Every structure is written in C-alpha cells, then in structure tokens.
Amino acid sequence: MRKPLVAGNWKMYKTVAEARHLVSEMVPGLQAIEGVEKVICPPFTALLAVRALLEGTEIELGAQNLHWETSGAYTGEISPLMISELCQYVIIGHSERRTYFGEVDDTVNRKTQAAMMHGLIPIICVGESLEEYESGMTEEIVDRQIRQGLAKMDLQEKSAQQGQSPLVIAYEPVWAIGTGKAATAEGANAVIANVIRASIAELFGEEFASSTRVLYGGSVKPDNASEFFMQPDIDGALVGGASLNSSDFISITRAAAT
Ligand code: PGA
C-alpha cells in the first residue's frame, strides 16, 4: 500500500559540474528500477542543472532545506515558493540543521506547514542523539519531535484531498548518521512502529498513520539496505554518504524494490 521511497541527501557536496556527472551516471540504473520512488536532493546551486537532466525520467528532485516565509528580507534564505518551482520534495529538520543551525521543533513545524502550502512533500527528520539513546530517552525525544513538528496542522483534510499522506518522516538516529554504525533493522522498526506511527495515529488517526511513509536513515549501505527494507514499518531510506556513489545508490534503491 505504501510505495517505497529512497532519497539521496547529498548534503554540502558536489559542484554543478560534479552534480551533472553524478546524475548522468545514476539515471540509467535508477530508471531501470520499478516500484520505488526515487528522489535526489542536491545542494541548492545544483538543483536547476540536475532538474534538466531528470526531465523525462521518473526520478524526482528534492531540496535540503527551506525558509518558512514565501518572500521577504531574509538574506541568504530560499523560500518554499522558489523551491516549488523546481522540486517535488524538501528535507526538513535534518539533525545537522538542528545541531549546527539552531533548528528546533518549532522551526520544523513552520517549515513543514510552509512546504505543504506550496505543494511540496516534506521529508521530516527525527531522531535521538547518542546521549539520549544511551540514557533510554529515544521514545520521549522522537515522540516530542513528531508531536511538536506536526502541531497545529489539519493533515487529515489534506490527505483526503490528495488521496495520500502529504508528508514523509525519516527516522534518523543521530548516532547512526555518517558513522558507519547503523541502527539494527529491528530496533529502527520498533521505534518507527511504536513511537512514530503510534504518535501520528494519535494525532491524525490510524488511517493517516498507516498511509504515511516512514524511512530509516543513518549509515544505509548496499550491504545492509535490504535488512531495513524487509521490516514491515520501514518504507525506504534517506541515504547520505552512499548517495554520492552511483553504484551504491542504485543498489540501495534496487533493494527497496524487492
Ligand atoms: P548517512 O547520512 O547515510 O551518511 O549516514 C544519512 C543522512 O544524514 O540523511
């Protein structure tokens, strides 16, 4: 019922020329994979070039961040209106944004509302830090991030209009991002089922929760991807490091199709 989704988060890597090269390498392999939604999220500067290369393919484009205002005197920021001209998706509240750029649940909430208002599908990132994990606070932290990140929204109405959940969640334990130490597939599935989907069900109803895709992210590689995708509540992956290598990203995406 939920179509798997694999998204590549390029972070602050790749010039325009490098982005063109990487995307050209990826397109044939990705195009050959059916039954999975594929999203590439390059830096803002490469969006236009990558978009041109994706034209006529089924591969979609995402941005890595946005401001919540439509326009205004916000030097250096990019608005949802601008992003919606180019992309279908936008990553919101990635742990690197929370750690280095002061993003909190309230900014995640504003950005999510703004993204949806402009027809973008937000990929909202949640996840506990190593310290929180070690002190047994995973449930409390992730539950709070979901409830505050999605506060004051009438999502049921939106999904009824669109016929599907208007958002995607990515569960990314901070200690697993870029460390090579992925969560266990069972552990990630348990957080997604018992905390993320359960909180979404309380907020917006069972039907909405079961139509919302939840990805796992954090050191997903070709050799561990299928373990995650076999889990009943994991609907795909948000891939960082391995999305910068075409054959790795293609194999991870292929694993989501089987
Ligand atoms: P990683 O990053 O795959 O390099 O661990 C994941 C992410 O930050 O989304």
PDB file of C-alpha atoms and ligand atoms in Angstrom:
ATOM      1  CA  MET A   1       0.000   0.000   0.000  1.00  0.00           C
ATOM      2  CA  ARG A   2       2.868   2.394   0.808  1.00  0.00           C
ATOM      3  CA  LYS A   3       5.184   2.793  -2.171  1.00  0.00           C
ATOM      4  CA  PRO A   4       8.829   2.542  -1.084  1.00  0.00           C
ATOM      5  CA  LEU A   5      10.870   5.708  -1.383  1.00  0.00           C
ATOM      6  CA  VAL A   6      14.643   6.091  -1.487  1.00  0.00           C
ATOM      7  CA  ALA A   7      16.027   9.612  -1.224  1.00  0.00           C
ATOM      8  CA  GLY A   8      19.644  10.666  -1.602  1.00  0.00           C
ATOM      9  CA  ASN A   9      20.753  13.567   0.599  1.00  0.00           C
ATOM     10  CA  TRP A  10      23.904  14.967  -0.966  1.00  0.00           C
ATOM     11  CA  LYS A  11      24.450  17.462   1.887  1.00  0.00           C
ATOM     12  CA  MET A  12      27.110  20.095   1.051  1.00  0.00           C
ATOM     13  CA  TYR A  13      28.790  18.040  -1.631  1.00  0.00           C
ATOM     14  CA  LYS A  14      29.086  18.437  -5.420  1.00  0.00           C
ATOM     15  CA  THR A  15      29.644  21.464  -7.583  1.00  0.00           C
ATOM     16  CA  VAL A  16      27.316  21.927 -10.548  1.00  0.00           C
ATOM     17  CA  ALA A  17      29.762  20.137 -12.843  1.00  0.00           C
ATOM     18  CA  GLU A  18      30.201  17.259 -10.391  1.00  0.00           C
ATOM     19  CA  ALA A  19      26.448  17.041  -9.851  1.00  0.00           C
ATOM     20  CA  ARG A  20      25.845  16.737 -13.605  1.00  0.00           C
ATOM     21  CA  HIS A  21      28.400  13.982 -13.807  1.00  0.00           C
ATOM     22  CA  LEU A  22      26.983  12.006 -10.869  1.00  0.00           C
ATOM     23  CA  VAL A  23      23.377  12.303 -12.014  1.00  0.00           C
ATOM     24  CA  SER A  24      24.236  11.241 -15.550  1.00  0.00           C
ATOM     25  CA  GLU A  25      25.903   8.171 -14.097  1.00  0.00           C
ATOM     26  CA  MET A  26      22.880   7.338 -11.943  1.00  0.00           C
ATOM     27  CA  VAL A  27      19.960   7.930 -14.268  1.00  0.00           C
ATOM     28  CA  PRO A  28      20.069   4.750 -16.413  1.00  0.00           C
ATOM     29  CA  GLY A  29      20.426   2.429 -13.400  1.00  0.00           C
ATOM     30  CA  LEU A  30      17.733   4.210 -11.392  1.00  0.00           C
ATOM     31  CA  GLN A  31      15.361   4.362 -14.344  1.00  0.00           C
ATOM     32  CA  ALA A  32      15.513   0.593 -14.707  1.00  0.00           C
ATOM     33  CA  ILE A  33      14.147   0.081 -11.165  1.00  0.00           C
ATOM     34  CA  GLU A  34      10.374  -0.100 -10.883  1.00  0.00           C
ATOM     35  CA  GLY A  35       8.079   0.120  -7.903  1.00  0.00           C
ATOM     36  CA  VAL A  36      10.243   2.547  -5.920  1.00  0.00           C
ATOM     37  CA  GLU A  37      10.006   6.308  -5.773  1.00  0.00           C
ATOM     38  CA  LYS A  38      13.471   7.823  -6.242  1.00  0.00           C
ATOM     39  CA  VAL A  39      14.420  11.280  -5.045  1.00  0.00           C
ATOM     40  CA  ILE A  40      17.720  13.126  -5.383  1.00  0.00           C
ATOM     41  CA  CYS A  41      18.438  16.079  -3.073  1.00  0.00           C
ATOM     42  CA  PRO A  42      21.472  18.039  -4.303  1.00  0.00           C
ATOM     43  CA  PRO A  43      22.592  21.412  -2.917  1.00  0.00           C
ATOM     44  CA  PHE A  44      20.501  24.425  -3.991  1.00  0.00           C
ATOM     45  CA  THR A  45      23.141  25.532  -6.506  1.00  0.00           C
ATOM     46  CA  ALA A  46      22.826  22.293  -8.482  1.00  0.00           C
ATOM     47  CA  LEU A  47      19.016  21.982  -8.470  1.00  0.00           C
ATOM     48  CA  LEU A  48      18.464  23.584 -11.845  1.00  0.00           C
ATOM     49  CA  ALA A  49      21.177  21.555 -13.595  1.00  0.00           C
ATOM     50  CA  VAL A  50      20.007  18.297 -12.038  1.00  0.00           C
ATOM     51  CA  ARG A  51      16.405  19.088 -12.855  1.00  0.00           C
ATOM     52  CA  ALA A  52      17.314  19.456 -16.524  1.00  0.00           C
ATOM     53  CA  LEU A  53      18.970  16.032 -16.501  1.00  0.00           C
ATOM     54  CA  LEU A  54      15.985  14.405 -14.779  1.00  0.00           C
ATOM     55  CA  GLU A  55      13.458  15.711 -17.266  1.00  0.00           C
ATOM     56  CA  GLY A  56      11.561  12.874 -18.898  1.00  0.00           C
ATOM     57  CA  THR A  57      12.629  10.401 -16.161  1.00  0.00           C
ATOM     58  CA  GLU A  58      10.606   9.290 -13.158  1.00  0.00           C
ATOM     59  CA  ILE A  59      13.320  10.415 -10.770  1.00  0.00           C
ATOM     60  CA  GLU A  60      12.227  13.289  -8.579  1.00  0.00           C
ATOM     61  CA  LEU A  61      14.066  16.223  -7.105  1.00  0.00           C
ATOM     62  CA  GLY A  62      14.257  17.494  -3.546  1.00  0.00           C
ATOM     63  CA  ALA A  63      15.863  20.424  -1.718  1.00  0.00           C
ATOM     64  CA  GLN A  64      17.630  20.010   1.628  1.00  0.00           C
ATOM     65  CA  ASN A  65      16.098  22.950   3.473  1.00  0.00           C
ATOM     66  CA  LEU A  66      13.818  25.969   3.058  1.00  0.00           C
ATOM     67  CA  HIS A  67      12.668  29.099   4.860  1.00  0.00           C
ATOM     68  CA  TRP A  68       9.067  29.253   6.059  1.00  0.00           C
ATOM     69  CA  GLU A  69       8.235  32.668   4.565  1.00  0.00           C
ATOM     70  CA  THR A  70       7.182  32.953   0.931  1.00  0.00           C
ATOM     71  CA  SER A  71       9.399  36.001   0.331  1.00  0.00           C
ATOM     72  CA  GLY A  72      10.977  38.812   2.320  1.00  0.00           C
ATOM     73  CA  ALA A  73      14.160  40.395   3.606  1.00  0.00           C
ATOM     74  CA  TYR A  74      15.891  37.176   4.705  1.00  0.00           C
ATOM     75  CA  THR A  75      19.371  37.384   3.218  1.00  0.00           C
ATOM     76  CA  GLY A  76      20.725  34.015   2.195  1.00  0.00           C
ATOM     77  CA  GLU A  77      17.462  32.103   2.583  1.00  0.00           C
ATOM     78  CA  ILE A  78      15.426  30.214  -0.034  1.00  0.00           C
ATOM     79  CA  SER A  79      11.627  30.229   0.060  1.00  0.00           C
ATOM     80  CA  PRO A  80       9.131  27.395  -0.430  1.00  0.00           C
ATOM     81  CA  LEU A  81       7.751  29.237  -3.462  1.00  0.00           C
ATOM     82  CA  MET A  82      11.187  29.193  -5.083  1.00  0.00           C
ATOM     83  CA  ILE A  83      11.743  25.546  -4.274  1.00  0.00           C
ATOM     84  CA  SER A  84       8.325  24.518  -5.510  1.00  0.00           C
ATOM     85  CA  GLU A  85       9.239  25.836  -8.977  1.00  0.00           C
ATOM     86  CA  LEU A  86      11.974  23.205  -9.158  1.00  0.00           C
ATOM     87  CA  CYS A  87      11.332  20.346  -6.723  1.00  0.00           C
ATOM     88  CA  GLN A  88       8.671  17.950  -5.505  1.00  0.00           C
ATOM     89  CA  TYR A  89      10.307  17.212  -2.137  1.00  0.00           C
ATOM     90  CA  VAL A  90      12.139  19.050   0.626  1.00  0.00           C
ATOM     91  CA  ILE A  91      14.087  17.672   3.597  1.00  0.00           C
ATOM     92  CA  ILE A  92      13.148  19.409   6.851  1.00  0.00           C
ATOM     93  CA  GLY A  93      14.781  19.320  10.288  1.00  0.00           C
ATOM     94  CA  HIS A  94      17.768  17.150   9.423  1.00  0.00           C
ATOM     95  CA  SER A  95      19.867  16.598  12.544  1.00  0.00           C
ATOM     96  CA  GLU A  96      22.700  18.620  11.017  1.00  0.00           C
ATOM     97  CA  ARG A  97      20.306  21.571  10.704  1.00  0.00           C
ATOM     98  CA  ARG A  98      19.244  21.052  14.317  1.00  0.00           C
ATOM     99  CA  THR A  99      22.823  20.668  15.594  1.00  0.00           C
ATOM    100  CA  TYR A 100      24.671  23.359  13.624  1.00  0.00           C
ATOM    101  CA  PHE A 101      21.986  25.861  12.634  1.00  0.00           C
ATOM    102  CA  GLY A 102      19.743  26.058  15.668  1.00  0.00           C
ATOM    103  CA  GLU A 103      16.678  24.410  14.182  1.00  0.00           C
ATOM    104  CA  VAL A 104      14.137  23.267  16.741  1.00  0.00           C
ATOM    105  CA  ASP A 105      10.749  21.581  16.638  1.00  0.00           C
ATOM    106  CA  ASP A 106       9.009  24.921  16.192  1.00  0.00           C
ATOM    107  CA  THR A 107      11.029  25.835  13.073  1.00  0.00           C
ATOM    108  CA  VAL A 108      10.446  22.323  11.759  1.00  0.00           C
ATOM    109  CA  ASN A 109       6.733  22.920  12.273  1.00  0.00           C
ATOM    110  CA  ARG A 110       6.745  26.250  10.417  1.00  0.00           C
ATOM    111  CA  LYS A 111       8.817  24.866   7.578  1.00  0.00           C
ATOM    112  CA  THR A 112       6.591  21.812   7.242  1.00  0.00           C
ATOM    113  CA  GLN A 113       3.450  23.944   7.043  1.00  0.00           C
ATOM    114  CA  ALA A 114       5.070  26.271   4.508  1.00  0.00           C
ATOM    115  CA  ALA A 115       6.291  23.367   2.374  1.00  0.00           C
ATOM    116  CA  MET A 116       2.845  21.773   2.229  1.00  0.00           C
ATOM    117  CA  MET A 117       1.175  25.091   1.499  1.00  0.00           C
ATOM    118  CA  HIS A 118       3.292  25.250  -1.647  1.00  0.00           C
ATOM    119  CA  GLY A 119       2.557  21.658  -2.663  1.00  0.00           C
ATOM    120  CA  LEU A 120       5.942  20.291  -1.622  1.00  0.00           C
ATOM    121  CA  ILE A 121       6.224  16.917   0.107  1.00  0.00           C
ATOM    122  CA  PRO A 122       8.279  17.385   3.274  1.00  0.00           C
ATOM    123  CA  ILE A 123      10.666  14.654   4.415  1.00  0.00           C
ATOM    124  CA  ILE A 124      10.732  15.453   8.125  1.00  0.00           C
ATOM    125  CA  CYS A 125      13.734  14.097  10.019  1.00  0.00           C
ATOM    126  CA  VAL A 126      13.536  12.977  13.628  1.00  0.00           C
ATOM    127  CA  GLY A 127      15.916  11.005  15.811  1.00  0.00           C
ATOM    128  CA  GLU A 128      17.682  10.920  19.149  1.00  0.00           C
ATOM    129  CA  SER A 129      21.321  11.813  19.892  1.00  0.00           C
ATOM    130  CA  LEU A 130      23.822   9.294  21.236  1.00  0.00           C
ATOM    131  CA  GLU A 131      23.464  10.684  24.743  1.00  0.00           C
ATOM    132  CA  GLU A 132      19.674  10.443  24.580  1.00  0.00           C
ATOM    133  CA  TYR A 133      19.916   6.938  23.157  1.00  0.00           C
ATOM    134  CA  GLU A 134      22.265   5.797  25.907  1.00  0.00           C
ATOM    135  CA  SER A 135      20.072   7.225  28.608  1.00  0.00           C
ATOM    136  CA  GLY A 136      16.991   5.464  27.281  1.00  0.00           C
ATOM    137  CA  MET A 137      15.249   8.616  26.076  1.00  0.00           C
ATOM    138  CA  THR A 138      14.658   7.616  22.456  1.00  0.00           C
ATOM    139  CA  GLU A 139      10.912   7.238  22.813  1.00  0.00           C
ATOM    140  CA  GLU A 140      10.436  10.533  24.635  1.00  0.00           C
ATOM    141  CA  ILE A 141      12.590  12.534  22.194  1.00  0.00           C
ATOM    142  CA  VAL A 142      11.151  11.096  18.989  1.00  0.00           C
ATOM    143  CA  ASP A 143       7.588  11.396  20.282  1.00  0.00           C
ATOM    144  CA  ARG A 144       8.182  15.068  21.122  1.00  0.00           C
ATOM    145  CA  GLN A 145       9.769  15.784  17.738  1.00  0.00           C
ATOM    146  CA  ILE A 146       6.765  14.275  15.965  1.00  0.00           C
ATOM    147  CA  ARG A 147       4.106  15.961  18.117  1.00  0.00           C
ATOM    148  CA  GLN A 148       5.716  19.402  18.057  1.00  0.00           C
ATOM    149  CA  GLY A 149       6.927  19.153  14.469  1.00  0.00           C
ATOM    150  CA  LEU A 150       3.393  18.316  13.312  1.00  0.00           C
ATOM    151  CA  ALA A 151       1.479  20.527  15.763  1.00  0.00           C
ATOM    152  CA  LYS A 152      -1.455  22.716  14.650  1.00  0.00           C
ATOM    153  CA  MET A 153      -1.947  21.024  11.319  1.00  0.00           C
ATOM    154  CA  ASP A 154      -5.061  19.720   9.710  1.00  0.00           C
ATOM    155  CA  LEU A 155      -3.433  16.880   7.897  1.00  0.00           C
ATOM    156  CA  GLN A 156      -6.431  14.583   7.667  1.00  0.00           C
ATOM    157  CA  GLU A 157      -8.208  17.050   5.434  1.00  0.00           C
ATOM    158  CA  LYS A 158      -5.113  17.474   3.256  1.00  0.00           C
ATOM    159  CA  SER A 159      -4.682  13.759   2.782  1.00  0.00           C
ATOM    160  CA  ALA A 160      -8.345  13.344   1.922  1.00  0.00           C
ATOM    161  CA  GLN A 161      -7.931  15.976  -0.797  1.00  0.00           C
ATOM    162  CA  GLN A 162      -4.774  14.413  -2.162  1.00  0.00           C
ATOM    163  CA  GLY A 163      -5.704  10.772  -1.655  1.00  0.00           C
ATOM    164  CA  GLN A 164      -2.413  10.075   0.136  1.00  0.00           C
ATOM    165  CA  SER A 165      -0.434  11.244   3.114  1.00  0.00           C
ATOM    166  CA  PRO A 166       1.113  14.632   2.273  1.00  0.00           C
ATOM    167  CA  LEU A 167       4.311  14.002   4.192  1.00  0.00           C
ATOM    168  CA  VAL A 168       7.167  11.576   4.734  1.00  0.00           C
ATOM    169  CA  ILE A 169       9.032  11.013   8.005  1.00  0.00           C
ATOM    170  CA  ALA A 170      12.658   9.897   8.212  1.00  0.00           C
ATOM    171  CA  TYR A 171      13.796   8.235  11.426  1.00  0.00           C
ATOM    172  CA  GLU A 172      17.491   9.040  11.675  1.00  0.00           C
ATOM    173  CA  PRO A 173      19.173   8.268  14.987  1.00  0.00           C
ATOM    174  CA  VAL A 174      21.871  10.954  15.178  1.00  0.00           C
ATOM    175  CA  TRP A 175      24.464   8.414  16.356  1.00  0.00           C
ATOM    176  CA  ALA A 176      23.974   6.427  13.154  1.00  0.00           C
ATOM    177  CA  ILE A 177      24.425   9.306  10.700  1.00  0.00           C
ATOM    178  CA  GLY A 178      27.739   9.252   8.875  1.00  0.00           C
ATOM    179  CA  THR A 179      29.275   6.965  11.491  1.00  0.00           C
ATOM    180  CA  GLY A 180      29.065   3.613   9.719  1.00  0.00           C
ATOM    181  CA  LYS A 181      27.175   2.375  12.812  1.00  0.00           C
ATOM    182  CA  ALA A 182      23.648   1.840  11.554  1.00  0.00           C
ATOM    183  CA  ALA A 183      20.820   1.032  13.951  1.00  0.00           C
ATOM    184  CA  THR A 184      19.645  -2.570  13.877  1.00  0.00           C
ATOM    185  CA  ALA A 185      16.801  -3.098  11.457  1.00  0.00           C
ATOM    186  CA  GLU A 186      14.584  -4.473  14.250  1.00  0.00           C
ATOM    187  CA  GLY A 187      15.443  -1.575  16.561  1.00  0.00           C
ATOM    188  CA  ALA A 188      14.649   1.022  13.892  1.00  0.00           C
ATOM    189  CA  ASN A 189      11.415  -0.763  13.008  1.00  0.00           C
ATOM    190  CA  ALA A 190      10.354  -0.781  16.662  1.00  0.00           C
ATOM    191  CA  VAL A 191      10.860   2.999  17.030  1.00  0.00           C
ATOM    192  CA  ILE A 192       9.003   3.614  13.779  1.00  0.00           C
ATOM    193  CA  ALA A 193       6.068   1.357  14.669  1.00  0.00           C
ATOM    194  CA  ASN A 194       5.759   2.037  18.395  1.00  0.00           C
ATOM    195  CA  VAL A 195       6.662   5.698  18.555  1.00  0.00           C
ATOM    196  CA  ILE A 196       6.447   7.445  15.167  1.00  0.00           C
ATOM    197  CA  ARG A 197       3.420   5.723  13.680  1.00  0.00           C
ATOM    198  CA  ALA A 198       1.746   5.479  17.072  1.00  0.00           C
ATOM    199  CA  SER A 199       2.103   9.232  17.716  1.00  0.00           C
ATOM    200  CA  ILE A 200       0.911  10.061  14.209  1.00  0.00           C
ATOM    201  CA  ALA A 201      -2.098   7.800  14.733  1.00  0.00           C
ATOM    202  CA  GLU A 202      -2.956   9.608  17.961  1.00  0.00           C
ATOM    203  CA  LEU A 203      -2.675  12.971  16.229  1.00  0.00           C
ATOM    204  CA  PHE A 204      -4.327  12.249  12.906  1.00  0.00           C
ATOM    205  CA  GLY A 205      -5.938   8.813  13.081  1.00  0.00           C
ATOM    206  CA  GLU A 206      -4.941   5.250  12.211  1.00  0.00           C
ATOM    207  CA  GLU A 207      -5.687   5.573   8.533  1.00  0.00           C
ATOM    208  CA  PHE A 208      -3.460   8.602   8.134  1.00  0.00           C
ATOM    209  CA  ALA A 209      -0.661   6.925  10.094  1.00  0.00           C
ATOM    210  CA  SER A 210      -0.794   3.789   8.016  1.00  0.00           C
ATOM    211  CA  SER A 211      -0.676   5.796   4.785  1.00  0.00           C
ATOM    212  CA  THR A 212       2.366   7.831   5.886  1.00  0.00           C
ATOM    213  CA  ARG A 213       5.711   6.621   4.653  1.00  0.00           C
ATOM    214  CA  VAL A 214       8.466   6.399   7.235  1.00  0.00           C
ATOM    215  CA  LEU A 215      12.066   5.994   6.074  1.00  0.00           C
ATOM    216  CA  TYR A 216      15.120   4.904   8.003  1.00  0.00           C
ATOM    217  CA  GLY A 217      18.338   6.915   7.669  1.00  0.00           C
ATOM    218  CA  GLY A 218      21.803   6.562   9.157  1.00  0.00           C
ATOM    219  CA  SER A 219      24.660   4.618   7.511  1.00  0.00           C
ATOM    220  CA  VAL A 220      22.439   2.822   4.997  1.00  0.00           C
ATOM    221  CA  LYS A 221      24.750   0.996   2.577  1.00  0.00           C
ATOM    222  CA  PRO A 222      24.285  -1.586  -0.175  1.00  0.00           C
ATOM    223  CA  ASP A 223      25.154  -4.402   2.246  1.00  0.00           C
ATOM    224  CA  ASN A 224      22.627  -3.510   4.974  1.00  0.00           C
ATOM    225  CA  ALA A 225      19.807  -1.857   2.997  1.00  0.00           C
ATOM    226  CA  SER A 226      17.682  -4.946   2.402  1.00  0.00           C
ATOM    227  CA  GLU A 227      17.577  -5.778   6.138  1.00  0.00           C
ATOM    228  CA  PHE A 228      15.890  -2.435   6.719  1.00  0.00           C
ATOM    229  CA  PHE A 229      13.539  -2.768   3.772  1.00  0.00           C
ATOM    230  CA  MET A 230      12.367  -6.192   4.957  1.00  0.00           C
ATOM    231  CA  GLN A 231      10.926  -4.616   8.103  1.00  0.00           C
ATOM    232  CA  PRO A 232       7.165  -4.069   7.969  1.00  0.00           C
ATOM    233  CA  ASP A 233       7.200  -0.442   9.105  1.00  0.00           C
ATOM    234  CA  ILE A 234      10.244   0.814   7.155  1.00  0.00           C
ATOM    235  CA  ASP A 235       9.185   2.210   3.780  1.00  0.00           C
ATOM    236  CA  GLY A 236      12.553   3.169   2.343  1.00  0.00           C
ATOM    237  CA  ALA A 237      15.668   5.126   3.201  1.00  0.00           C
ATOM    238  CA  LEU A 238      17.183   8.570   3.424  1.00  0.00           C
ATOM    239  CA  VAL A 239      20.730   7.972   2.261  1.00  0.00           C
ATOM    240  CA  GLY A 240      23.645  10.344   2.868  1.00  0.00           C
ATOM    241  CA  GLY A 241      27.185   9.160   2.111  1.00  0.00           C
ATOM    242  CA  ALA A 242      26.175   6.241  -0.111  1.00  0.00           C
ATOM    243  CA  SER A 243      24.044   8.532  -2.293  1.00  0.00           C
ATOM    244  CA  LEU A 244      27.240  10.183  -3.567  1.00  0.00           C
ATOM    245  CA  ASN A 245      28.291   6.983  -5.271  1.00  0.00           C
ATOM    246  CA  SER A 246      26.161   5.977  -8.238  1.00  0.00           C
ATOM    247  CA  SER A 247      26.537   2.216  -7.962  1.00  0.00           C
ATOM    248  CA  ASP A 248      25.898   2.244  -4.188  1.00  0.00           C
ATOM    249  CA  PHE A 249      22.807   4.430  -4.560  1.00  0.00           C
ATOM    250  CA  ILE A 250      21.485   2.263  -7.377  1.00  0.00           C
ATOM    251  CA  SER A 251      21.969  -0.959  -5.372  1.00  0.00           C
ATOM    252  CA  ILE A 252      20.263   0.513  -2.315  1.00  0.00           C
ATOM    253  CA  THR A 253      17.340   1.625  -4.480  1.00  0.00           C
ATOM    254  CA  ARG A 254      17.154  -1.782  -6.116  1.00  0.00           C
ATOM    255  CA  ALA A 255      17.000  -3.416  -2.676  1.00  0.00           C
ATOM    256  CA  ALA A 256      13.868  -1.376  -1.922  1.00  0.00           C
ATOM    257  CA  ALA A 257      12.140  -2.827  -4.979  1.00  0.00           C
ATOM    258  CA  THR A 258      12.432  -6.455  -3.943  1.00  0.00           C
TER     259      THR A 258
HETATM  260  P1  PGA B   1      24.499   8.745   6.106  1.00  0.00           P
HETATM  261  O1  PGA B   1      23.580  10.058   6.291  1.00  0.00           O
HETATM  262  O2  PGA B   1      23.786   7.819   5.166  1.00  0.00           O
HETATM  263  O3  PGA B   1      25.784   9.257   5.541  1.00  0.00           O
HETATM  264  O4  PGA B   1      24.670   8.147   7.473  1.00  0.00           O
HETATM  265  C1  PGA B   1      22.194   9.961   6.362  1.00  0.00           C
HETATM  266  C2  PGA B   1      21.582  11.332   6.446  1.00  0.00           C
HETATM  267  O5  PGA B   1      22.217  12.240   7.009  1.00  0.00           O
HETATM  268  O6  PGA B   1      20.462  11.564   5.963  1.00  0.00           O
END
